[in-house]
Amino acid sequence: MSKNEGGTSVGWGLSQVRQVGSSVNRSAIRAWMAMGALSILPGVAVAESAGSIPNMMRPEATPAHQILSLTFFVLLITGSIFVVVAGLLTVAIVRFRSRNAGTVVEPPQIYGSTQVELAWTVVPVLIVAVLFLTTARIIFAIQDAPKPKDALDVTVVGHQFWWEFRYPALGIVTANELHVPVSPVDHPQPTFLKLLSADVIHSFWVPRLAGKTDLIPNHENTMWIDPHKPGLYLGQCAQFCGAQHAMMLLRVYVDTPTEYAAWVRNQQKPAVQDPAVAAGRRVFETEACMNCHRIAGTAATGVFGPDLTHLMSRSTIASGATTNTPEHLREWIKDPAHYKDGALMPAMQLSDVQLDQVTAYLATLK
Amino acid sequence: MSNLQSDLPMPIQGTLESEKARRSRSTALLEWLQGWLVTVDHKRLGILYILYSIFFLLVAGAEAIFIRIQLAIPNNHFLTAEVYNRFFTMHGTTMVFLVGMPILFGFANYVVPLQIGARDMAFPRLNALSFWLTAFGGMLLYFSFLGGGLYGAGNAPDVGWFAYAPLTARTFSPGNATDYWALALIVSGFGTLGTAVNIIATIFSMRCRGMTLMRMPLFTWLYLVVSGLTLVTITPLTAAQFMLLIDRYLGGHFFDTQAGGSALVWVHFFWIFGHPEVYVLVLPAFAIANEIIPVFSRKAIFGYPAMVAASVGIMFVSLGVWAHHMFTVGMTSVTNAFFVLSTMLVGIPTGIKIFNWIATIWGGRVRFQTPMLFCLGFLYQFLIAGLTGIMLSVAPMDWQLHNSYFVIAHFHYVLVGAIVFCIFAGLYYWYPKATGRMMSERLGKWHFWLFVIGFHITFDTMHFLGILGMPRSIYTYQPDRGWNTLNLIVSVGGFIQGIAVLIFAYNFIVSYFKGDVAGDDPWDAWTLEWTTSSPPPVYNFAEEPEVRSRRPLWDLKHPYDTDWEYEG
Ligand code: HEM
Ligand SMILES: [Cu+2]
Ligand SMILES: [Cu+2]
């Protein structure tokens, strides 16, 4: 995440209030202030790494915004319940503590009271009614939001342990780093995600944009995002999917219109053909790499692993396990387990020369 | 078991004195061992259940400590991904199936017959069979460390305690580890079913004279409800495990998505079991609190009929809320809304219970002995757990928080903050009955305070990690996400809780030999188990007791102010 976000790291609670102030009423703000003491802990986190935290309390898209407003409302209600009930409990314990351990006199026995019990049944019923109606409204607003005609469609396919992104209308296939256009509030350009899985259940979660939705084999799901601000948003797989579930990280780049257009143009080109690295390309096409990876415009058409046509346009490899530099690429090809023990790419036992050659080749795939 | 003595070989006459002493000592040891192994006495079986569970509590606790060492700092290499995944799977499975369930049924075994004035459970042999099935299930699960096969996905289950399909298919989980997981749960599940049947039969047919249903102690009432719930809960789990094994070995395709099976069918089965299961665990905790809070507040439970109704209500409602674990699988908006409502409704009877406990304390004379301290901790923590549960039942919030550390915090608030706290309370409370000796109060207070402090350091902090986007079931995390300090804090709390549990274990063992002699009724309590000696004789009561109210010992102690004059 870019550093310019760091400025608001006054403390988690307060910066929140400022950001969503418009959509939250005063009492919610007050409830939030009451939780001020609790905001010390997240404050620690903010001080640690301001911009990159996948914090649901700093939403940048409509679904996440709506969830946060609802969250404040629910926190207000549950917070009040806590104060009242815990308060009563504390008063009871303190006031009715036994002052004299040796006492044999028992207190008066009370067995119940219908009126009192009726009262404390009715109040929760009312609270539930209010909570339910508010919740239902937001469920319908998010889940059943109509899809505008000019929405961008992206198909997300979960794999053990990486993400595949397909843009059917644009003919683009890429991996692990999703690029979507910014969607200004006055001129929405949302992205609708179709979620599929190639193997087991995964879950797509980028907290600052929306809640999570699972990717389930034989069961198509959808979700949508409309990020209001360009930048990088982090997330990761949220359903345990096997050995390297923890390293199934997710990066969503929200691009300005010009950035996005440039990115699309580049992705639509076939792979760079550089005769200087022909040796590396030969290694790639003879050492089984091509059975698992696709490089558009070459003989490599595998689909088991990520599309490598524009590998160098990505800033990380192996779903965020490490940054995308030639050294890391070489290390990865030599022994994927070094970064990601349990990843489904085998170590191919290449010689040092072959490693250098194939790395040089991959490094040209801009 | 005294009649077994005659079956054992008698020491041969005329041997040397020392030889004789040695033989009779070893004979006595054998006799003692046999007495425990073949026992059908509900009290011994209850103690076996409890010792078995405490053993596994230490094992699964150690696994938790390993997990927390691994997560204390980012990009840690203390455990590999594979070992971590085995540990968190084994930790969860053990805590639910080998600690929670058996220890709670252990309490039932020990206490229910005594409370209803019976001499044993209705089916003593079934009772023994149930225990040994449960024990065998536990051994089977842990045997996977040896027999799970060094091939493929490793040698202990590593698919999570929820074992979502199709990760459990042979394609994704080769080797035998997953089979051990399924078999262990099937076997211990049968044990659990046997116990549930037994408790129901005992409560319905073996109550002493005068004990109508509405005069039963609430503890016993709750175990009746729990046992009924167990019958309908364990069954779908067992069925699903069989389907899984059929998929894996007989070419079935229930969950095999690559052959057109459905991953969601497993998820439904699992949570149709899983949600009521959490009530199977928490209702016995309520049962314990229902005994201890009145006794240590010196007041009758407030609103007994409402407590019974709330428990039965929770039982029914909890059968219709399972899909709140599935808000993210892509159900329709109407289905989501339905499960939001049904889940929130559970909060109502739960709230009634909390109010009734507070009203019980109100106007009483609270004694802060160790069992009560744990129950008071339980009240605060269960309140918070219920409120975070309400937050998660708000489906849009759950879309964010599901499978994050917030959920881990929520259910540990219930499982540890409520259930384990009540289990400790119950152990301190009935230990003198079972052994004739008191556990040390001083060590008990150390245990309590360290445990409370450690608990809050760990689990309060986890809520924030979830809000900051940390998913569960990850073996490590990147240093740039803002989770570093919080994770370190969580781990520190884990160690503090570990120390507290060790103090408890020490107290538990040493008090057996050195504790103060307890007497029949050390807490000045009111239910029938406190009328007999500590420990009770094999036959429990020399003659069948007769009761006229819910608190027979109160009536005995206050002949001019008896309960039966007031109870409705
Ligand atoms: C007012 C009462 C409660 C409500 C409204 C509630 C609500 C919920 C919800 C909605 C979830 C799903 C969260 C998610 O996975 O995204 C959940 C998870 C969970 N709850 Fe509760 N809960 C309540 C009480 C309890 C009790 C009494 C227990 C245990 C005895 C419990 C144990 C659990 C466990 C173990 C999970 C997580 C299971 C897993 O994903 O592995 N909860 N709760
Ligand atoms: Cu995953
Ligand atoms: Cu549930």
Tab-separated table of C-alpha atoms and ligand atoms in Angstrom, chain B residues 271 274-279 318 321-325 343 410, ligand 3:
chain	number	residue	atom	x	y	z
B	271	TRP	CA	-23.060	-27.973	10.664
B	274	GLY	CA	-21.831	-28.842	14.466
B	275	HIS	CA	-24.138	-26.140	15.669
B	276	PRO	CA	-26.252	-28.277	18.015
B	277	GLU	CA	-22.946	-29.783	19.115
B	278	VAL	CA	-21.893	-26.460	20.560
B	279	TYR	CA	-25.055	-26.587	22.647
B	318	SER	CA	-30.505	-24.704	18.033
B	321	VAL	CA	-29.659	-22.358	12.859
B	322	TRP	CA	-26.816	-24.377	11.358
B	323	ALA	CA	-26.479	-22.397	8.140
B	324	HIS	CA	-25.201	-19.367	10.056
B	325	HIS	CA	-21.866	-21.114	9.574
B	343	THR	CA	-29.832	-17.476	15.111
B	410	HIS	CA	-15.919	-15.901	19.679
C	3	CU	CU	-23.426	-22.148	15.315
